[in-house]
């Protein structure tokens, strides 16, 4: 029963991180949007996207507090008497954030709007940082069972600082992804590019900080590090894959599945933290069963949680659906990409009369609406014309079938075959030094690598042939160079790991390979989206190999067998 209540509690934590975290991340982008003129449109998109749902998302925070207080009272007492400073700061941030968001929309004077906007933005960064710091204090075991621990060092320590920074970055990544999709729904290319670039940057920085955090956890929270590199590592790998898929979908202008991929990546990270912390509730000492309330209380908690889920979840789903359709929301200021189709003709590049003509077909003598400023005005108007507008082909689209479509496939097949042969010649899993390494339990048997890499190499050849056939001119040369660099890094890993007998050098090489995979996916997606989809299993397996290599490095601290192999 105690484990079931803990699962219900963690479901609330994940829901609040995915939904409320997006609200906090939106405040981060509001903070760095720039001055009133430059940040007007990005902030307006935040307002119209956030206003209908921002209060509803805090339902999950109340749910988590009630379940923790009722189901695990001793842990609740220990947490609140030790981590009361970050808890109070987070509570203050939530209050100031809500007040700033509400009053900024109600005031008219610019000075007051700036004051309330600053309160909203700064609080949106402070609150997730405090929650991340609390998670770091719990995971590192700095909250004693009896409570009343050190009020400062419990949340000002390397693990807490890492947790706070990752919380802010994860929230900003999720928010930028959501806002990018919202801009696509509103047919606003400018805001799409604005938030897409920020989502990619936030995802890349989050990944870099996560990799650097490995060394922080290894020194400051060894148990958490061992569990993350052991039972929870598959979840971490899936989270990395989900993040890469989300970024690829963003670049490809896909709305279906993009938000799910981003939210899934963040959710998997949190679930991985929970698995790593199991069976303890306070990180290293107080277990879930020891902290649990009597079974009668736990049974009531389970019943109330089920009833609450049946009431809350459908209500939130309905709210999000209505908000996405534009049925609920703010309508106090015009927006150049309104959800309603009839309102797309009203923007800063079109007059009100032209927008009305675009909706009813009565303007300009019953004809189509005329743009106010050339092509841009015509694009922003959603009006129907007598003659269907010609859709220009994408810059990377194929202009007729090439004469020799088999040549790129043959070249890619040859390059992939050479890479596979070079890697196989360097790989020696039967070497004595390799057999003496301390490898994780979840490492596949040696025969599995050949069985997996054979279809993956074939998929790389097929994707490369498709992408090169679709590209033209300088773009084809750049794409060919990207493939060549990726295959060179692929073959280089085997030589660095096995020939030099250096797992650390192999880890550095596979990290570069992962970065190359991200670049390759984004570049291929511009040319041929099916080819990019074919490459996803390859990128996912490389990410898994990175985690495996990192685990081997962590388990073999002493440098051994340095120098090139003689046999």
XYZ file of C-alpha atoms in Angstrom:
567
model
C 0.000 0.000 0.000
C 2.827 2.419 0.822
C 4.441 1.840 -2.568
C 1.118 2.497 -4.315
C 0.710 5.813 -2.505
C 4.290 6.702 -3.442
C 3.425 6.019 -7.089
C 0.384 8.300 -6.843
C 2.580 10.968 -5.272
C 5.140 10.701 -8.038
C 2.472 10.922 -10.722
C 1.576 14.316 -9.263
C 5.220 15.380 -9.253
C 5.613 14.459 -12.928
C 2.360 16.192 -13.899
C 3.351 19.378 -12.093
C 6.800 19.349 -13.687
C 5.418 18.886 -17.204
C 2.453 21.268 -16.959
C 3.450 23.782 -14.300
C 7.050 23.662 -15.494
C 5.959 24.978 -18.872
C 4.376 27.966 -17.130
C 7.576 28.678 -15.216
C 9.638 28.324 -18.383
C 7.401 30.827 -20.156
C 8.289 33.303 -17.434
C 11.973 32.680 -18.144
C 11.513 33.596 -21.810
C 9.470 36.602 -20.719
C 12.431 37.707 -18.596
C 14.934 37.672 -21.464
C 12.584 38.796 -24.254
C 14.111 42.293 -24.320
C 12.554 45.736 -24.190
C 8.918 46.664 -24.588
C 9.096 47.015 -28.372
C 11.276 44.023 -29.179
C 9.554 41.697 -26.723
C 5.974 42.708 -27.430
C 5.010 39.836 -29.718
C 6.869 37.052 -27.809
C 5.328 38.248 -24.543
C 1.882 38.473 -26.097
C 2.097 34.861 -27.238
C 3.047 33.926 -23.672
C 0.050 35.852 -22.334
C -2.534 34.305 -24.634
C -1.083 30.808 -24.168
C -0.656 31.006 -20.393
C -3.708 32.928 -19.232
C -6.314 30.143 -19.580
C -4.314 27.409 -17.807
C -1.691 28.869 -15.482
C -3.772 28.620 -12.288
C -5.105 25.159 -13.109
C -1.608 23.682 -13.282
C -0.957 24.481 -9.610
C -3.635 21.917 -8.754
C -0.926 19.287 -8.998
C 1.222 21.070 -6.396
C -1.659 21.040 -3.907
C -2.265 17.386 -4.743
C 1.396 16.504 -4.040
C 1.460 18.362 -0.730
C -1.750 16.708 0.490
C -0.621 13.198 -0.486
C 2.823 13.696 1.086
C 1.370 15.150 4.281
C -1.273 12.434 4.679
C 0.569 9.408 3.352
C 4.058 10.083 4.698
C 3.718 12.430 7.697
C 7.184 11.804 9.147
C 8.850 12.607 5.816
C 6.651 15.689 5.449
C 7.755 16.889 8.893
C 11.425 16.227 8.139
C 11.264 18.078 4.819
C 9.376 21.118 6.092
C 11.560 21.570 9.179
C 14.787 21.295 7.187
C 14.046 22.788 3.774
C 11.710 25.525 4.954
C 13.778 28.317 3.360
C 13.495 27.099 -0.264
C 9.882 26.073 0.388
C 9.008 29.585 1.577
C 10.893 31.119 -1.358
C 9.018 28.882 -3.791
C 5.700 29.803 -2.178
C 6.592 33.498 -2.312
C 7.571 33.086 -5.954
C 4.239 31.474 -6.831
C 2.301 34.294 -5.133
C 4.385 37.090 -6.688
C 4.300 35.376 -10.040
C 0.518 35.167 -10.073
C 0.110 38.736 -8.868
C 2.589 40.063 -11.416
C 0.945 38.174 -14.272
C -2.536 39.406 -13.314
C -1.666 43.037 -12.588
C 0.532 43.409 -15.668
C -2.501 42.774 -17.836
C -4.731 45.121 -15.820
C -2.435 48.163 -15.690
C -2.071 50.815 -18.371
C 1.060 52.749 -17.412
C 4.307 51.424 -18.842
C 6.224 51.782 -15.559
C 3.723 49.662 -13.680
C 3.645 47.060 -16.421
C 7.430 46.775 -16.234
C 7.323 46.370 -12.452
C 4.685 43.651 -12.510
C 6.318 41.994 -15.508
C 9.643 41.855 -13.680
C 7.943 40.285 -10.646
C 6.326 37.663 -12.878
C 9.532 36.852 -14.765
C 11.947 36.744 -11.807
C 9.529 34.634 -9.745
C 9.193 32.226 -12.671
C 12.923 31.511 -12.408
C 13.154 31.534 -8.603
C 10.370 28.992 -8.033
C 11.616 26.110 -10.230
C 15.151 26.675 -8.966
C 13.962 26.237 -5.387
C 12.035 23.081 -6.282
C 15.114 21.673 -8.025
C 17.281 22.564 -5.025
C 14.815 20.747 -2.747
C 15.068 17.652 -4.951
C 18.867 17.834 -4.780
C 18.805 18.088 -0.992
C 16.496 15.078 -0.733
C 18.472 12.960 -3.194
C 21.832 13.689 -1.533
C 20.536 12.625 1.894
C 20.868 16.016 3.591
C 17.416 15.851 5.202
C 17.668 13.846 8.470
C 14.887 11.475 9.462
C 14.090 13.442 12.611
C 14.008 16.729 10.706
C 15.485 20.055 11.829
C 18.530 19.617 9.620
C 20.872 22.368 8.530
C 18.682 25.080 7.032
C 21.387 26.327 4.647
C 23.602 23.430 3.593
C 20.536 21.242 2.987
C 19.740 23.230 -0.151
C 22.984 25.142 -0.829
C 25.234 22.296 -1.973
C 26.518 20.951 -5.296
C 23.624 18.512 -5.835
C 20.994 21.136 -5.015
C 22.612 23.752 -7.229
C 22.729 21.239 -10.075
C 19.093 20.315 -9.465
C 18.011 23.958 -9.439
C 19.817 24.801 -12.666
C 18.485 21.706 -14.425
C 14.945 22.532 -13.253
C 15.133 26.024 -14.751
C 16.627 24.714 -17.993
C 14.111 21.886 -18.331
C 11.211 24.277 -17.753
C 12.582 26.680 -20.344
C 12.999 23.859 -22.877
C 9.435 22.591 -22.390
C 7.997 26.111 -22.520
C 9.889 27.035 -25.680
C 8.678 23.823 -27.332
C 5.067 24.492 -26.375
C 5.295 28.097 -27.576
C 6.860 27.001 -30.865
C 3.931 24.694 -31.527
C 1.522 27.451 -30.516
C 3.166 29.805 -33.008
C 2.776 27.151 -35.715
C -0.905 26.808 -34.898
C -1.222 30.563 -35.315
C 0.639 30.523 -38.661
C 3.262 32.941 -37.370
C 6.594 32.081 -38.993
C 8.445 34.837 -37.183
C 7.506 33.611 -33.700
C 7.999 30.020 -34.826
C 11.621 30.717 -35.676
C 12.018 32.819 -32.528
C 10.921 30.098 -30.114
C 12.285 27.211 -32.187
C 15.824 28.576 -31.921
C 15.387 29.071 -28.180
C 14.003 25.568 -27.715
C 16.982 24.062 -29.528
C 19.402 26.202 -27.502
C 17.684 25.286 -24.230
C 17.743 21.589 -25.135
C 21.432 21.696 -26.027
C 22.370 23.553 -22.831
C 20.270 21.167 -20.740
C 22.088 18.214 -22.274
C 25.500 19.787 -21.667
C 24.680 20.579 -18.029
C 23.360 17.053 -17.533
C 26.619 15.577 -18.807
C 28.640 17.893 -16.563
C 26.341 16.980 -13.676
C 27.543 13.373 -13.869
C 30.803 14.390 -12.237
C 28.984 16.523 -9.649
C 26.761 13.646 -8.562
C 29.664 11.233 -8.536
C 31.485 13.395 -5.980
C 28.543 14.722 -3.952
C 25.802 12.062 -4.209
C 27.484 8.705 -4.886
C 24.386 6.602 -4.256
C 22.289 8.644 -6.644
C 25.086 8.469 -9.217
C 25.342 4.678 -8.925
C 21.600 4.240 -9.276
C 21.344 6.625 -12.223
C 24.143 4.766 -13.981
C 22.517 1.436 -13.118
C 18.788 0.665 -12.897
C 17.655 4.139 -13.954
C 20.000 4.493 -16.916
C 17.540 3.152 -19.538
C 15.098 5.877 -18.512
C 17.803 8.510 -18.832
C 18.677 7.191 -22.299
C 15.024 7.300 -23.346
C 14.812 10.851 -22.025
C 17.766 11.864 -24.188
C 16.173 10.192 -27.207
C 12.881 11.962 -26.504
C 14.669 15.290 -26.348
C 16.397 14.641 -29.672
C 13.133 13.580 -31.288
C 11.427 16.724 -29.990
C 14.155 18.946 -31.411
C 14.010 17.158 -34.779
C 10.230 17.581 -34.921
C 10.576 21.254 -34.070
C 13.000 21.791 -36.916
C 10.730 19.897 -39.293
C 7.755 22.133 -38.354
C 5.777 19.219 -36.987
C 3.020 19.942 -34.495
C 1.861 16.367 -33.932
C 3.959 14.665 -31.260
C 6.341 17.565 -30.642
C 4.950 18.567 -27.273
C 4.579 14.915 -26.296
C 8.254 14.253 -27.058
C 9.436 17.261 -25.039
C 7.146 16.532 -22.106
C 8.075 12.855 -22.237
C 11.783 13.678 -22.058
C 11.304 15.767 -18.911
C 8.944 13.205 -17.384
C 11.429 10.376 -17.980
C 14.188 12.342 -16.251
C 11.996 12.788 -13.182
C 10.911 9.145 -13.229
C 14.568 8.162 -13.503
C 15.309 10.234 -10.407
C 12.487 8.441 -8.592
C 13.774 5.020 -9.617
C 17.279 5.995 -8.531
C 16.011 7.122 -5.132
C 13.899 3.991 -4.524
C 13.335 2.536 -1.925
C 14.201 5.627 0.125
C 12.003 8.672 0.436
C 14.717 10.887 1.884
C 17.483 9.813 -0.429
C 19.718 7.581 1.637
C 18.004 6.614 4.886
C 14.219 6.924 5.463
C 12.493 4.281 3.326
C 9.003 4.513 1.867
C 7.581 1.851 4.188
C 9.185 3.403 7.287
C 7.743 6.846 6.503
C 4.264 5.606 5.585
C 1.163 6.301 7.628
C -1.029 3.440 8.953
C -2.718 1.292 6.319
C -6.145 2.741 7.113
C -4.928 6.252 6.268
C -3.158 4.991 3.158
C -6.348 3.321 1.940
C -8.206 6.614 2.283
C -5.436 8.416 0.404
C -5.655 5.911 -2.451
C -9.430 6.279 -2.676
C -9.291 10.079 -2.612
C -6.493 10.120 -5.208
C -8.531 7.945 -7.582
C -11.628 10.128 -7.177
C -9.540 13.285 -7.586
C -7.984 11.895 -10.751
C -11.397 11.073 -12.207
C -12.491 14.652 -11.556
C -9.327 16.640 -12.254
C -7.852 14.929 -15.302
C -10.937 15.196 -17.571
C -11.435 18.809 -16.483
C -7.847 19.718 -17.333
C -8.021 17.889 -20.657
C -11.181 19.802 -21.542
C -9.569 23.089 -20.497
C -6.491 22.465 -22.635
C -8.612 21.459 -25.630
C -10.776 24.557 -25.381
C -7.716 26.735 -24.912
C -6.023 25.189 -27.941
C -9.081 25.860 -30.075
C -9.249 29.476 -28.945
C -12.631 29.037 -27.225
C -11.225 30.279 -23.927
C -8.420 32.779 -23.528
C -7.646 36.458 -23.603
C -9.037 38.731 -26.236
C -8.032 42.144 -25.011
C -5.372 42.829 -27.637
C -5.171 41.911 -31.330
C -2.577 39.361 -32.289
C -1.085 38.908 -35.724
C -1.715 35.174 -35.766
C -5.048 34.671 -34.064
C -6.410 31.160 -33.760
C -9.664 31.970 -35.493
C -9.268 31.582 -39.227
C -11.336 34.617 -39.985
C -9.132 36.826 -37.855
C -5.858 35.995 -39.583
C -6.281 38.897 -41.958
C -5.985 41.491 -39.192
C -2.396 42.305 -38.312
C 0.012 45.119 -38.203
C 0.604 44.782 -41.952
C -3.100 44.984 -42.858
C -5.843 47.440 -42.102
C -9.061 46.508 -40.303
C -11.111 46.930 -43.445
C -8.889 44.582 -45.392
C -9.187 41.957 -42.707
C -12.951 42.170 -42.887
C -12.824 41.857 -46.651
C -10.694 38.772 -46.315
C -13.333 37.189 -44.087
C -16.480 38.042 -46.010
C -15.247 38.391 -49.579
C -16.975 41.784 -49.893
C -13.944 44.051 -49.936
C -12.563 45.467 -53.157
C -15.796 44.914 -55.020
C -16.340 41.393 -53.768
C -12.863 40.236 -54.772
C -9.922 39.213 -52.650
C -8.365 41.383 -49.975
C -5.416 43.441 -51.166
C -2.213 43.406 -49.119
C -1.057 46.575 -47.454
C 2.656 45.933 -47.847
C 3.555 43.580 -50.641
C 4.129 39.893 -50.151
C 4.268 39.954 -46.375
C 0.823 41.463 -46.093
C -0.505 38.899 -48.542
C 0.976 36.085 -46.533
C -0.446 37.322 -43.259
C -3.935 37.620 -44.760
C -5.932 34.440 -44.598
C -8.289 35.591 -47.340
C -9.428 33.373 -50.174
C -8.774 34.580 -53.693
C -10.428 33.789 -57.015
C -7.305 32.084 -58.221
C -5.618 29.546 -55.971
C -2.237 30.889 -54.884
C 0.723 29.026 -56.204
C 2.692 27.374 -53.417
C 6.399 27.785 -54.087
C 8.416 24.635 -53.604
C 10.676 24.344 -50.608
C 14.277 25.369 -51.233
C 15.397 21.803 -50.757
C 12.625 20.102 -52.703
C 13.478 17.895 -55.644
C 12.943 19.714 -58.947
C 12.253 16.664 -61.059
C 13.857 13.256 -60.692
C 17.638 13.143 -61.077
C 19.088 11.096 -63.873
C 21.108 8.688 -61.719
C 19.254 8.191 -58.472
C 21.218 5.026 -57.679
C 24.562 6.843 -57.437
C 23.983 8.441 -53.973
C 22.757 5.102 -52.637
C 25.847 3.349 -53.973
C 28.195 5.972 -52.528
C 26.493 5.868 -49.142
C 26.522 2.071 -49.110
C 30.235 2.059 -49.883
C 31.013 4.620 -47.190
C 28.937 2.788 -44.600
C 30.556 -0.535 -45.506
C 34.029 0.987 -45.108
C 33.001 2.390 -41.718
C 31.661 -0.979 -40.578
C 34.825 -2.786 -41.688
C 37.108 -0.234 -39.995
C 35.138 -0.470 -36.774
C 35.008 -4.257 -36.832
C 38.771 -4.556 -37.365
C 39.438 -2.359 -34.340
C 36.827 -3.916 -32.052
C 38.182 -6.769 -29.922
C 35.691 -7.780 -27.240
C 37.730 -10.925 -26.499
C 40.814 -8.906 -25.453
C 41.968 -9.580 -21.920
C 41.969 -5.964 -20.797
C 38.382 -5.553 -21.976
C 37.205 -8.707 -20.191
C 38.750 -7.361 -16.959
C 36.730 -4.154 -17.122
C 33.880 -3.707 -14.678
C 30.889 -3.473 -17.005
C 27.241 -2.858 -15.995
C 24.724 -5.668 -15.790
C 22.573 -4.140 -18.512
C 25.328 -4.361 -21.143
C 24.156 -6.575 -24.039
C 26.149 -9.709 -24.909
C 28.873 -9.289 -27.556
C 26.852 -11.013 -30.283
C 24.016 -8.484 -29.880
C 26.135 -5.583 -31.117
C 26.632 -7.121 -34.548
C 22.945 -8.016 -34.769
C 21.973 -4.427 -33.992
C 24.604 -2.564 -35.990
C 23.953 -4.426 -39.250
C 20.410 -3.045 -39.793
C 21.450 0.327 -38.371
C 24.253 0.694 -40.904
C 21.810 -0.289 -43.641
C 19.383 2.384 -42.448
C 22.153 4.996 -42.570
C 22.909 4.059 -46.175
C 19.241 4.265 -47.170
C 18.703 7.576 -45.379
C 21.873 9.015 -46.879
C 20.848 8.034 -50.398
C 17.384 9.558 -49.977
C 18.713 12.796 -48.504
C 21.428 13.252 -51.130
C 18.905 12.619 -53.917
C 16.647 15.312 -52.502
C 19.406 17.905 -51.987
C 20.862 20.126 -54.688
C 24.014 22.160 -55.248
C 25.879 23.479 -52.190
C 23.366 21.876 -49.855
C 24.187 18.431 -51.249
C 27.899 19.021 -50.671
C 27.259 20.179 -47.112
C 25.058 17.167 -46.445
C 27.655 14.790 -47.873
C 30.284 16.347 -45.625
C 27.989 15.920 -42.622
C 27.536 12.227 -43.400
C 31.282 11.755 -43.897
C 32.103 13.436 -40.578
C 29.499 11.326 -38.790
C 30.838 8.069 -40.211
C 34.406 9.099 -39.368
C 33.402 9.664 -35.734
C 31.617 6.329 -35.769
C 34.717 4.463 -36.908
C 36.960 6.553 -34.643
C 35.203 5.362 -31.494
C 36.287 1.740 -31.992
C 39.899 2.753 -32.524
C 39.973 5.034 -29.504
C 38.227 2.580 -27.190
C 39.850 -0.708 -28.251
C 43.138 0.168 -29.964
C 44.133 2.850 -27.442
C 42.413 0.913 -24.644
C 40.919 4.162 -23.353
C 37.245 4.172 -22.352
C 37.565 7.859 -21.503
C 38.709 8.723 -25.031
C 35.893 6.565 -26.361
C 33.401 8.515 -24.242
C 34.653 11.801 -25.656
C 34.355 10.386 -29.168
C 30.820 9.094 -28.701
C 29.699 12.418 -27.228
C 30.957 14.076 -30.393
C 29.100 11.431 -32.384
C 25.875 12.273 -30.545
C 26.335 15.951 -31.338
C 26.993 15.039 -34.974
C 23.792 12.975 -34.993
C 21.781 15.984 -33.874
C 23.295 18.140 -36.615
C 22.758 15.388 -39.181
C 19.128 14.886 -38.187
C 18.322 18.580 -38.414
C 20.066 18.966 -41.767
C 18.447 15.863 -43.235
C 15.011 16.906 -41.946
C 15.217 20.054 -44.064
C 15.727 17.910 -47.143
C 13.788 14.693 -46.589
C 11.756 14.101 -43.449
C 11.386 10.375 -44.093
C 15.167 10.063 -44.260
C 15.416 11.846 -40.908
C 12.880 9.407 -39.436
C 14.957 6.480 -40.758
C 18.003 7.873 -38.929
C 16.264 8.101 -35.535
C 17.020 4.472 -34.441
C 20.689 5.020 -35.297
C 20.819 8.180 -33.177
C 18.988 6.431 -30.334
C 21.416 3.495 -30.316
C 24.383 5.866 -30.326
C 22.903 7.633 -27.299
C 22.524 4.257 -25.579
C 26.158 3.439 -26.428
C 27.182 6.760 -24.865
C 25.467 5.847 -21.606
C 27.096 2.415 -21.679
C 30.519 3.958 -22.293
C 29.946 6.486 -19.490
C 29.004 3.685 -17.102
C 32.192 1.786 -17.964
C 34.264 4.917 -17.315
C 32.538 5.466 -13.977
C 33.018 1.844 -12.888
C 36.708 1.737 -13.780
C 38.248 4.655 -11.961
C 41.852 3.497 -12.067
C 43.689 4.167 -15.358
C 44.809 0.894 -16.821
C 46.489 -0.524 -19.919
C 47.456 2.841 -21.293
C 49.033 2.996 -24.716
C 48.177 1.423 -28.026
C 47.475 -2.259 -28.204
C 50.188 -4.557 -29.530
C 47.867 -7.328 -30.519
